[in-house]
XYZ file of C-alpha atoms in Angstrom:
238
model
C 92.295 89.272 102.235
C 91.140 92.830 103.028
C 94.012 95.207 102.336
C 95.167 97.665 104.971
C 94.222 101.244 104.162
C 94.631 104.775 105.492
C 95.032 104.924 109.292
C 95.322 101.144 109.703
C 98.126 101.033 107.171
C 99.912 104.010 108.752
C 99.749 102.290 112.149
C 101.123 99.072 110.650
C 104.042 101.013 109.199
C 104.554 102.752 112.549
C 105.045 99.368 114.197
C 107.200 97.974 111.397
C 109.477 101.028 111.342
C 111.724 99.497 114.027
C 112.918 96.738 111.713
C 112.011 98.090 108.272
C 115.518 99.073 107.188
C 116.893 95.720 108.280
C 114.269 93.785 106.321
C 114.570 95.875 103.155
C 118.331 95.393 103.403
C 117.716 91.693 102.737
C 116.315 92.562 99.301
C 119.154 92.415 96.756
C 119.349 95.689 94.866
C 116.719 97.508 96.954
C 118.681 100.733 97.384
C 120.440 100.519 94.014
C 117.070 100.239 92.268
C 115.710 103.258 94.142
C 118.718 105.244 92.970
C 118.246 104.034 89.399
C 114.615 105.201 89.485
C 115.527 108.581 91.001
C 118.142 109.122 88.306
C 115.501 108.405 85.670
C 114.017 111.804 86.533
C 117.000 113.135 84.534
C 117.253 116.345 86.542
C 119.707 118.877 85.112
C 122.648 120.413 86.959
C 122.508 117.961 89.872
C 119.148 119.558 90.716
C 120.517 123.058 91.314
C 117.669 125.519 91.897
C 115.008 122.793 91.886
C 112.464 121.907 94.589
C 111.718 118.173 94.713
C 109.074 116.153 96.545
C 109.686 112.666 97.916
C 106.120 111.429 98.320
C 105.869 108.543 100.779
C 109.459 108.752 101.993
C 109.262 106.013 104.640
C 112.486 105.725 106.624
C 114.325 107.848 104.082
C 115.771 105.306 101.640
C 113.987 106.953 98.732
C 115.001 110.391 100.036
C 118.634 109.286 100.105
C 118.314 108.055 96.519
C 116.795 111.367 95.443
C 119.539 113.292 97.236
C 122.219 111.251 95.476
C 120.533 111.805 92.114
C 120.122 115.567 92.690
C 122.562 116.658 95.443
C 122.058 120.388 94.780
C 118.246 120.351 94.955
C 115.964 121.277 97.838
C 113.971 118.197 98.885
C 110.733 117.997 100.852
C 109.984 114.458 102.039
C 106.567 113.478 103.412
C 105.003 110.341 104.860
C 101.768 109.436 106.638
C 103.526 107.189 109.189
C 104.963 109.001 112.202
C 107.051 105.956 113.079
C 108.696 105.800 109.664
C 109.402 109.537 109.799
C 111.073 109.219 113.199
C 113.475 106.685 111.682
C 114.152 108.981 108.749
C 114.763 111.991 110.985
C 117.256 110.040 113.110
C 119.592 109.855 110.109
C 122.020 112.617 109.071
C 120.722 114.990 106.400
C 121.919 118.237 104.866
C 119.923 121.428 105.475
C 118.475 121.131 101.959
C 116.308 118.162 103.050
C 113.181 118.619 105.178
C 110.549 116.163 106.410
C 106.826 116.588 107.079
C 104.206 114.258 108.574
C 101.583 114.357 105.826
C 99.606 111.928 103.747
C 99.549 112.303 99.979
C 95.946 113.490 100.188
C 96.845 116.304 102.628
C 99.468 117.937 100.450
C 97.232 120.335 98.556
C 96.117 122.061 101.766
C 99.518 121.981 103.465
C 101.039 124.900 101.613
C 103.701 122.781 99.916
C 104.938 123.241 96.363
C 105.003 123.887 93.555
C 107.615 121.256 92.769
C 109.881 120.750 89.809
C 109.776 116.962 90.199
C 108.070 114.308 92.320
C 109.509 110.933 93.283
C 107.092 108.353 94.719
C 108.423 104.952 95.768
C 106.138 102.102 96.851
C 103.242 104.521 97.360
C 100.454 104.100 94.834
C 99.551 100.506 95.765
C 98.898 101.759 99.274
C 96.516 104.673 98.694
C 92.751 104.292 98.631
C 92.311 106.390 95.493
C 95.395 106.447 93.236
C 93.646 108.625 90.658
C 92.976 111.315 93.275
C 96.604 111.210 94.386
C 97.784 111.515 90.785
C 95.528 114.536 90.387
C 97.110 116.026 93.520
C 100.600 115.362 92.194
C 99.756 116.999 88.892
C 98.443 120.068 90.706
C 101.633 120.300 92.774
C 103.980 120.009 89.794
C 105.039 123.009 87.747
C 104.070 122.741 84.061
C 106.638 120.423 82.517
C 107.560 119.038 85.942
C 108.739 115.454 86.065
C 107.295 112.437 87.865
C 109.043 109.156 88.631
C 107.093 106.362 90.326
C 109.060 103.377 91.642
C 106.553 100.620 92.281
C 105.856 96.925 92.498
C 103.728 96.596 89.371
C 103.730 93.221 87.680
C 104.431 92.837 83.996
C 101.281 90.805 83.436
C 102.805 87.370 82.950
C 101.609 84.478 85.153
C 105.309 83.836 85.817
C 105.648 87.251 87.440
C 102.709 86.552 89.758
C 104.123 83.149 90.635
C 107.596 84.538 91.394
C 106.180 87.333 93.549
C 104.065 84.869 95.520
C 107.044 82.542 96.003
C 109.235 85.373 97.297
C 106.512 86.582 99.653
C 105.640 83.176 101.044
C 109.229 81.969 101.228
C 111.025 85.094 102.490
C 109.052 88.286 103.080
C 106.113 87.041 105.158
C 108.214 84.682 107.340
C 110.668 87.520 108.050
C 107.823 89.906 108.830
C 106.216 87.330 111.116
C 109.392 87.178 113.200
C 109.199 90.931 113.801
C 105.491 90.896 114.659
C 104.445 92.521 111.386
C 102.835 89.616 109.561
C 99.698 91.597 108.652
C 101.733 94.326 106.945
C 103.739 91.902 104.826
C 100.672 89.883 103.881
C 99.224 93.222 102.806
C 102.351 93.780 100.702
C 101.885 90.414 98.986
C 98.230 90.952 98.137
C 98.554 94.652 97.327
C 100.961 93.849 94.510
C 98.737 91.109 93.107
C 95.706 93.416 93.240
C 97.448 96.503 91.830
C 97.726 97.639 88.210
C 100.001 95.815 85.836
C 102.778 97.960 84.384
C 100.695 98.593 81.250
C 97.628 99.483 83.312
C 99.482 101.982 85.498
C 101.050 103.596 82.436
C 97.523 104.039 81.095
C 96.383 105.450 84.435
C 99.129 108.094 84.241
C 98.068 109.044 80.717
C 94.403 109.330 81.712
C 95.457 111.555 84.633
C 96.888 114.002 82.111
C 100.574 113.166 82.282
C 102.524 113.259 79.037
C 105.011 110.691 77.776
C 104.131 108.074 80.395
C 106.185 104.909 80.109
C 107.280 101.961 82.225
C 110.973 101.167 82.492
C 112.126 97.775 83.789
C 114.561 97.156 86.625
C 117.256 94.523 86.631
C 117.756 91.339 88.624
C 115.043 89.233 90.227
C 112.662 92.215 90.158
C 112.497 92.299 86.356
C 108.804 92.148 85.523
C 107.890 92.824 89.170
C 109.168 96.338 89.876
C 109.160 99.227 87.373
C 110.042 102.871 87.157
C 107.231 104.917 85.631
C 108.249 108.285 84.216
C 105.998 111.052 82.943
C 105.722 114.824 82.631
C 103.043 117.228 83.851
C 101.267 119.328 81.236
C 99.794 122.803 81.452
C 96.903 121.659 83.649
C 99.483 120.849 86.338
C 99.609 124.558 87.330
């Protein structure tokens, strides 16, 4: 299967935005795991005085997790899908949270940053050039700034691939078919199988110049399927 990319993927998310929150709500632990990953940024003082970036915010579930983890921070949330952003903007937010319609690749020319931390949930599988996006993130982070990536990234065992395929074929794709979004959820299935394993993405972070990169597991059925990746920007992240 050819994966959806760039504008085609943004349009698919636009269409799916109507039912996205309802479908993700069927995933046990979806929001709790986002919060666990956001808290793994270990931001001091509830984020007081910090400027945070939610990269690929979707309908705002990751933004809500980041806000709960750092309620005193200023948060800029961006996404390439106008439809997903409309859903996010329809929800109540404090004045400290702002949204922008931008792709990850557009951030360097958009006048945003620098940021003290970046949170990216379910993003890197979906970009054409993850190394270029990591380079952008590193440029946007202050030296010593923190990165947390929450991503479907398999542990490398055949059992993990088999479980992911079973969940997709038995639950995710049938549910997405009912909403008219079959292509997007087939993309989800294949994008995870084609993406880096947890060890590979940790290595990708290190090669991109991030320090202390490591993969942290999540609990429940997603163990070995979803990970939090944490790392820190070095001096070249100016």
